[in-house]
Amino acid sequence: MSNIKKQSHSNRLSYNINASEKAIYRIQSQTNEERSKFIIDTFIDSFKDGIRDNPDAFRTRFRKMAATSFNFYRGSAVLFYQDLKIDKDPFILKHNAAGQIFIHGDLHAENFGTYLDSNGILNFDVNDFDESYIGPFTWDVKRLCASINLLCYSKGFSDDDIQKILTVCIEEYLKQINIFCKQSKDHFALTLKNTSGKIKKLLNETRIKSHIEHLNKMTFIEDYNRKFIRSKYILNVDNILYEKLINSFQQYIETIPDNKKYWNQNFNNKELTYKIKDIVQCLTPGIGSAGK
């Protein structure tokens, strides 16, 4: 019993110091009970307000996370960084600026997709930036590789094949970063003009989808105004939050250049391009998020 207590004390300390061993070795040294407690404590500390306000949504989230290893990984970015944050990274220790990068924060294999940029051009890129953070760029690379590892494992790839895939991922990442360093352009995007294969196919499939059809699934017309359809998960916001959102939106409007702010480029009628038509709150019982 005394040995277990000593081990528990040692492991607990290892999460509060700059551990010399890697996270995987610290995790492997823990008993199942210790690891379970650490996971639960991490989730409670991070999500306690959301769990209290919307327990049903988080119950659904945790059930979905429990379905597969990859689902758990997707929904536990906070745990990933609690494990990773104290690892000594030799490259970051030698290059301090590399530890102060605006990183994605949750770069896993399913956080890639298509969207229209500010110029209306369809792009393929990373998405879902709600975990963005100032930190070591290596965290993004490690999280992406770990997710690819889990996906390949779930699909029955051999260890050798997984190793080859991860090696190609890292090598191509470094190659592209080297290209960026040699270019003078600040902007780069994957579009229909410079892609091929599966990415171009995805962009083309997205291009022909009907935005009107998608809009009609989410909204309806009432008194010539379009509003969101209310449901079990799409609800009105309270009056206090409504006023806060309106005020925040007005402040945002002030930051938009005039050439984008108004419909009429001559600014004669001053009719704003940006208007709030409706406000709702979305209760999202998903894997990566839950609550409002």
Short mmCIF file of C-alpha atoms in Angstrom, two decimals:
data_model
loop_
_atom_site.label_atom_id
_atom_site.label_comp_id
_atom_site.label_asym_id
_atom_site.label_seq_id
_atom_site.Cartn_x
_atom_site.Cartn_y
_atom_site.Cartn_z
CA MET A 1 0.00 0.00 0.00
CA SER A 2 2.84 2.37 0.87
CA ASN A 3 4.47 1.71 -2.54
CA ILE A 4 1.25 2.68 -4.33
CA LYS A 5 1.04 5.91 -2.33
CA LYS A 6 4.67 6.73 -3.17
CA GLN A 7 4.07 6.01 -6.85
CA SER A 8 0.94 8.15 -6.85
CA HIS A 9 2.81 11.00 -5.18
CA SER A 10 5.68 10.71 -7.69
CA ASN A 11 3.37 10.65 -10.70
CA ARG A 12 1.38 13.59 -9.42
CA LEU A 13 4.57 15.61 -9.07
CA SER A 14 5.66 14.63 -12.57
CA TYR A 15 2.79 16.68 -13.98
CA ASN A 16 3.93 19.79 -12.17
CA ILE A 17 7.60 19.85 -13.10
CA ASN A 18 9.61 19.93 -16.30
CA ALA A 19 9.84 16.14 -16.52
CA SER A 20 12.90 14.66 -18.18
CA GLU A 21 10.99 11.61 -19.44
CA LYS A 22 8.42 11.83 -22.23
CA ALA A 23 4.69 11.88 -21.54
CA ILE A 24 4.17 8.33 -22.77
CA TYR A 25 6.60 6.96 -20.18
CA ARG A 26 4.96 8.94 -17.38
CA ILE A 27 1.55 7.64 -18.45
CA GLN A 28 2.79 4.04 -18.64
CA SER A 29 4.19 4.31 -15.13
CA GLN A 30 0.74 5.10 -13.73
CA THR A 31 -1.73 2.51 -12.50
CA ASN A 32 -5.11 2.35 -14.25
CA GLU A 33 -6.69 3.97 -11.20
CA GLU A 34 -4.20 6.85 -11.21
CA ARG A 35 -4.63 7.44 -14.93
CA SER A 36 -8.43 7.33 -14.71
CA LYS A 37 -8.40 9.83 -11.87
CA PHE A 38 -6.08 12.16 -13.77
CA ILE A 39 -8.34 12.04 -16.85
CA ILE A 40 -11.50 12.67 -14.82
CA ASP A 41 -9.89 15.50 -12.83
CA THR A 42 -8.66 17.13 -16.06
CA PHE A 43 -12.12 17.01 -17.66
CA ILE A 44 -13.85 18.30 -14.53
CA ASP A 45 -11.37 21.15 -14.16
CA SER A 46 -11.78 22.16 -17.81
CA PHE A 47 -15.49 21.56 -18.35
CA LYS A 48 -17.08 21.92 -14.91
CA ASP A 49 -19.08 25.04 -15.85
CA GLY A 50 -20.42 23.47 -19.03
CA ILE A 51 -21.21 20.19 -17.28
CA ARG A 52 -23.14 22.06 -14.61
CA ASP A 53 -25.06 24.20 -17.12
CA ASN A 54 -25.78 21.48 -19.66
CA PRO A 55 -25.21 17.98 -18.22
CA ASP A 56 -27.19 16.21 -20.96
CA ALA A 57 -24.98 17.62 -23.72
CA PHE A 58 -21.79 16.58 -21.97
CA ARG A 59 -23.21 13.16 -21.14
CA THR A 60 -23.83 12.67 -24.87
CA ARG A 61 -20.37 13.99 -25.70
CA PHE A 62 -18.61 11.61 -23.32
CA ARG A 63 -20.63 8.65 -24.59
CA LYS A 64 -19.60 9.45 -28.16
CA MET A 65 -15.99 9.83 -27.05
CA ALA A 66 -16.12 6.39 -25.43
CA ALA A 67 -17.18 4.72 -28.70
CA THR A 68 -13.70 4.60 -30.32
CA SER A 69 -10.12 5.56 -29.56
CA PHE A 70 -10.18 8.21 -32.26
CA ASN A 71 -13.42 9.70 -30.93
CA PHE A 72 -11.86 9.93 -27.49
CA TYR A 73 -8.78 11.59 -28.97
CA ARG A 74 -10.90 14.10 -30.93
CA GLY A 75 -12.77 15.17 -27.84
CA SER A 76 -9.85 15.32 -25.42
CA ALA A 77 -7.48 17.99 -26.73
CA VAL A 78 -7.28 19.43 -23.21
CA LEU A 79 -6.01 16.07 -21.92
CA PHE A 80 -3.48 15.81 -24.75
CA TYR A 81 -1.90 19.13 -23.76
CA GLN A 82 -2.00 18.36 -20.05
CA ASP A 83 0.11 15.31 -20.86
CA LEU A 84 2.35 17.06 -23.37
CA LYS A 85 2.89 20.51 -21.89
CA ILE A 86 5.82 19.69 -19.63
CA ASP A 87 7.80 17.50 -22.04
CA LYS A 88 11.23 18.86 -22.83
CA ASP A 89 11.35 19.63 -26.54
CA PRO A 90 15.02 20.00 -27.61
CA PHE A 91 14.16 22.06 -30.69
CA ILE A 92 11.95 24.49 -28.76
CA LEU A 93 14.58 24.82 -26.02
CA LYS A 94 17.13 25.88 -28.66
CA HIS A 95 14.71 28.12 -30.59
CA ASN A 96 12.52 30.05 -28.16
CA ALA A 97 10.58 31.86 -30.90
CA ALA A 98 9.34 28.49 -32.18
CA GLY A 99 7.49 28.11 -28.89
CA GLN A 100 5.53 31.33 -29.44
CA ILE A 101 3.62 30.46 -32.61
CA PHE A 102 -0.10 30.98 -33.21
CA ILE A 103 -0.94 27.30 -33.54
CA HIS A 104 -4.18 25.59 -34.54
CA GLY A 105 -4.48 23.87 -31.17
CA ASP A 106 -6.50 20.83 -32.28
CA LEU A 107 -4.91 19.71 -35.52
CA HIS A 108 -6.31 16.21 -36.02
CA ALA A 109 -7.11 14.38 -39.24
CA GLU A 110 -10.81 15.35 -39.30
CA ASN A 111 -10.21 19.08 -38.85
CA PHE A 112 -9.63 19.66 -42.56
CA GLY A 113 -12.28 20.76 -45.01
CA THR A 114 -13.52 23.29 -47.56
CA TYR A 115 -14.76 26.85 -47.15
CA LEU A 116 -15.04 30.15 -49.02
CA ASP A 117 -12.38 32.73 -48.20
CA SER A 118 -12.99 36.48 -47.89
CA ASN A 119 -12.74 36.80 -51.68
CA GLY A 120 -15.35 34.12 -52.31
CA ILE A 121 -12.79 31.55 -53.50
CA LEU A 122 -13.26 27.94 -52.45
CA ASN A 123 -10.31 26.68 -50.35
CA PHE A 124 -9.23 23.39 -48.84
CA ASP A 125 -7.58 23.99 -45.48
CA VAL A 126 -7.67 23.32 -41.77
CA ASN A 127 -10.80 24.41 -39.92
CA ASP A 128 -12.26 24.55 -36.40
CA PHE A 129 -10.01 27.11 -34.72
CA ASP A 130 -11.70 27.28 -31.31
CA GLU A 131 -8.67 25.67 -29.64
CA SER A 132 -6.16 28.11 -31.20
CA TYR A 133 -3.30 28.98 -28.90
CA ILE A 134 0.10 30.66 -28.67
CA GLY A 135 2.52 27.80 -28.16
CA PRO A 136 5.12 25.46 -29.71
CA PHE A 137 4.38 24.63 -33.33
CA THR A 138 5.51 21.07 -32.60
CA TRP A 139 2.30 20.54 -30.62
CA ASP A 140 0.28 20.84 -33.82
CA VAL A 141 2.58 18.40 -35.63
CA LYS A 142 2.46 15.88 -32.78
CA ARG A 143 -1.32 16.05 -32.47
CA LEU A 144 -1.81 15.58 -36.20
CA CYS A 145 0.55 12.60 -36.32
CA ALA A 146 -1.08 10.99 -33.30
CA SER A 147 -4.49 11.29 -34.96
CA ILE A 148 -3.21 9.76 -38.20
CA ASN A 149 -1.69 6.94 -36.17
CA LEU A 150 -5.05 6.22 -34.52
CA LEU A 151 -6.94 6.32 -37.81
CA CYS A 152 -4.50 3.99 -39.55
CA TYR A 153 -4.53 1.58 -36.61
CA SER A 154 -8.36 1.49 -36.62
CA LYS A 155 -8.30 0.61 -40.32
CA GLY A 156 -5.93 -2.31 -39.84
CA PHE A 157 -2.68 -0.84 -41.18
CA SER A 158 0.47 -2.63 -40.08
CA ASP A 159 2.92 -0.89 -37.74
CA ASP A 160 5.45 -0.62 -40.58
CA ASP A 161 2.89 1.02 -42.87
CA ILE A 162 1.83 3.43 -40.17
CA GLN A 163 5.47 4.37 -39.59
CA LYS A 164 5.93 5.01 -43.32
CA ILE A 165 2.78 7.17 -43.48
CA LEU A 166 3.87 9.26 -40.50
CA THR A 167 7.35 9.66 -41.96
CA VAL A 168 5.91 10.91 -45.25
CA CYS A 169 3.64 13.32 -43.35
CA ILE A 170 6.56 14.87 -41.45
CA GLU A 171 8.87 14.97 -44.48
CA GLU A 172 6.22 16.69 -46.63
CA TYR A 173 5.48 19.13 -43.82
CA LEU A 174 9.16 20.11 -43.56
CA LYS A 175 9.46 20.32 -47.34
CA GLN A 176 6.51 22.70 -47.58
CA ILE A 177 7.74 24.86 -44.70
CA ASN A 178 11.09 25.16 -46.52
CA ILE A 179 9.26 26.28 -49.66
CA PHE A 180 7.34 28.91 -47.70
CA CYS A 181 10.59 30.27 -46.27
CA LYS A 182 11.95 30.83 -49.78
CA GLN A 183 8.83 32.57 -51.09
CA SER A 184 8.08 36.26 -50.77
CA LYS A 185 4.30 35.78 -50.85
CA ASP A 186 2.49 35.92 -47.53
CA HIS A 187 -0.63 34.15 -48.78
CA PHE A 188 -1.06 30.56 -49.86
CA ALA A 189 -4.26 28.62 -50.49
CA LEU A 190 -5.24 25.25 -51.94
CA THR A 191 -7.88 25.98 -54.59
CA LEU A 192 -9.27 24.42 -57.74
CA LYS A 193 -6.44 26.07 -59.69
CA ASN A 194 -3.51 24.42 -57.91
CA THR A 195 -4.81 21.07 -56.63
CA SER A 196 -5.29 17.61 -58.09
CA GLY A 197 -6.48 14.17 -57.08
CA LYS A 198 -8.78 13.71 -54.10
CA ILE A 199 -8.49 17.30 -52.85
CA LYS A 200 -9.55 18.72 -56.22
CA LYS A 201 -12.38 16.19 -56.37
CA LEU A 202 -13.58 17.32 -52.94
CA LEU A 203 -13.42 20.99 -53.98
CA ASN A 204 -15.43 20.26 -57.11
CA GLU A 205 -18.03 18.28 -55.16
CA THR A 206 -18.35 21.15 -52.69
CA ARG A 207 -18.64 23.69 -55.52
CA ILE A 208 -21.73 22.07 -57.03
CA LYS A 209 -23.59 21.72 -53.76
CA SER A 210 -26.60 23.99 -53.42
CA HIS A 211 -26.16 26.69 -50.78
CA ILE A 212 -29.87 27.46 -51.05
CA GLU A 213 -30.72 23.86 -50.21
CA HIS A 214 -28.47 23.98 -47.15
CA LEU A 215 -29.93 27.33 -46.09
CA ASN A 216 -33.48 26.03 -46.39
CA LYS A 217 -32.65 23.16 -44.03
CA MET A 218 -31.58 25.62 -41.33
CA THR A 219 -33.96 28.56 -41.85
CA PHE A 220 -37.47 29.61 -42.87
CA ILE A 221 -39.15 32.80 -44.14
CA GLU A 222 -41.48 34.72 -41.83
CA ASP A 223 -42.91 38.12 -42.78
CA TYR A 224 -40.33 38.33 -45.60
CA ASN A 225 -37.48 37.83 -43.13
CA ARG A 226 -35.31 34.72 -42.89
CA LYS A 227 -34.98 33.15 -39.44
CA PHE A 228 -33.38 30.06 -37.96
CA ILE A 229 -35.59 27.03 -37.43
CA ARG A 230 -35.90 26.34 -33.69
CA SER A 231 -35.53 22.77 -32.46
CA LYS A 232 -34.40 20.72 -29.48
CA TYR A 233 -30.87 21.97 -29.98
CA ILE A 234 -31.52 25.38 -31.59
CA LEU A 235 -33.03 27.79 -29.07
CA ASN A 236 -33.53 31.51 -28.45
CA VAL A 237 -30.93 33.34 -26.40
CA ASP A 238 -31.97 35.25 -23.29
CA ASN A 239 -32.38 39.04 -23.42
CA ILE A 240 -29.11 39.79 -21.62
CA LEU A 241 -27.03 37.67 -24.02
CA TYR A 242 -28.97 39.08 -26.98
CA GLU A 243 -28.02 42.66 -26.05
CA LYS A 244 -24.38 41.68 -25.48
CA LEU A 245 -24.19 40.05 -28.91
CA ILE A 246 -25.79 43.08 -30.61
CA ASN A 247 -23.32 45.43 -28.91
CA SER A 248 -20.35 43.21 -29.79
CA PHE A 249 -21.49 43.03 -33.40
CA GLN A 250 -21.70 46.84 -33.60
CA GLN A 251 -18.13 47.07 -32.34
CA TYR A 252 -17.07 44.51 -34.96
CA ILE A 253 -18.77 46.57 -37.70
CA GLU A 254 -16.52 49.49 -36.84
CA THR A 255 -13.44 47.42 -37.69
CA ILE A 256 -14.59 46.61 -41.26
CA PRO A 257 -13.16 48.79 -44.09
CA ASP A 258 -15.75 50.97 -45.83
CA ASN A 259 -15.24 49.24 -49.17
CA LYS A 260 -16.59 46.03 -47.59
CA LYS A 261 -18.97 47.56 -45.07
CA TYR A 262 -21.56 48.99 -47.47
CA TRP A 263 -23.57 47.60 -50.38
CA ASN A 264 -23.17 50.79 -52.39
CA GLN A 265 -19.50 51.38 -53.15
CA ASN A 266 -20.18 55.12 -53.52
CA PHE A 267 -21.43 55.10 -49.92
CA ASN A 268 -24.46 57.18 -50.90
CA ASN A 269 -27.13 55.37 -48.94
CA LYS A 270 -24.84 53.89 -46.29
CA GLU A 271 -26.71 50.57 -46.37
CA LEU A 272 -24.65 48.07 -44.42
CA THR A 273 -23.58 44.80 -46.00
CA TYR A 274 -23.50 43.17 -42.57
CA LYS A 275 -26.81 42.82 -40.71
CA ILE A 276 -28.07 40.55 -37.95
CA LYS A 277 -31.20 38.75 -39.10
CA ASP A 278 -31.60 36.35 -36.19
CA ILE A 279 -29.76 35.04 -33.12
CA VAL A 280 -30.00 31.57 -31.62
CA GLN A 281 -27.96 29.36 -29.36
CA CYS A 282 -26.91 25.94 -30.56
CA LEU A 283 -26.66 23.13 -28.04
CA THR A 284 -24.08 20.86 -29.63
CA PRO A 285 -23.95 17.31 -28.28
CA GLY A 286 -20.91 16.51 -30.42
CA ILE A 287 -17.53 14.95 -29.75
CA GLY A 288 -15.32 18.01 -29.94
CA SER A 289 -17.72 20.34 -28.18
CA ALA A 290 -20.77 20.34 -25.97
CA GLY A 291 -22.98 23.02 -24.52
CA LYS A 292 -23.79 26.43 -26.03
#
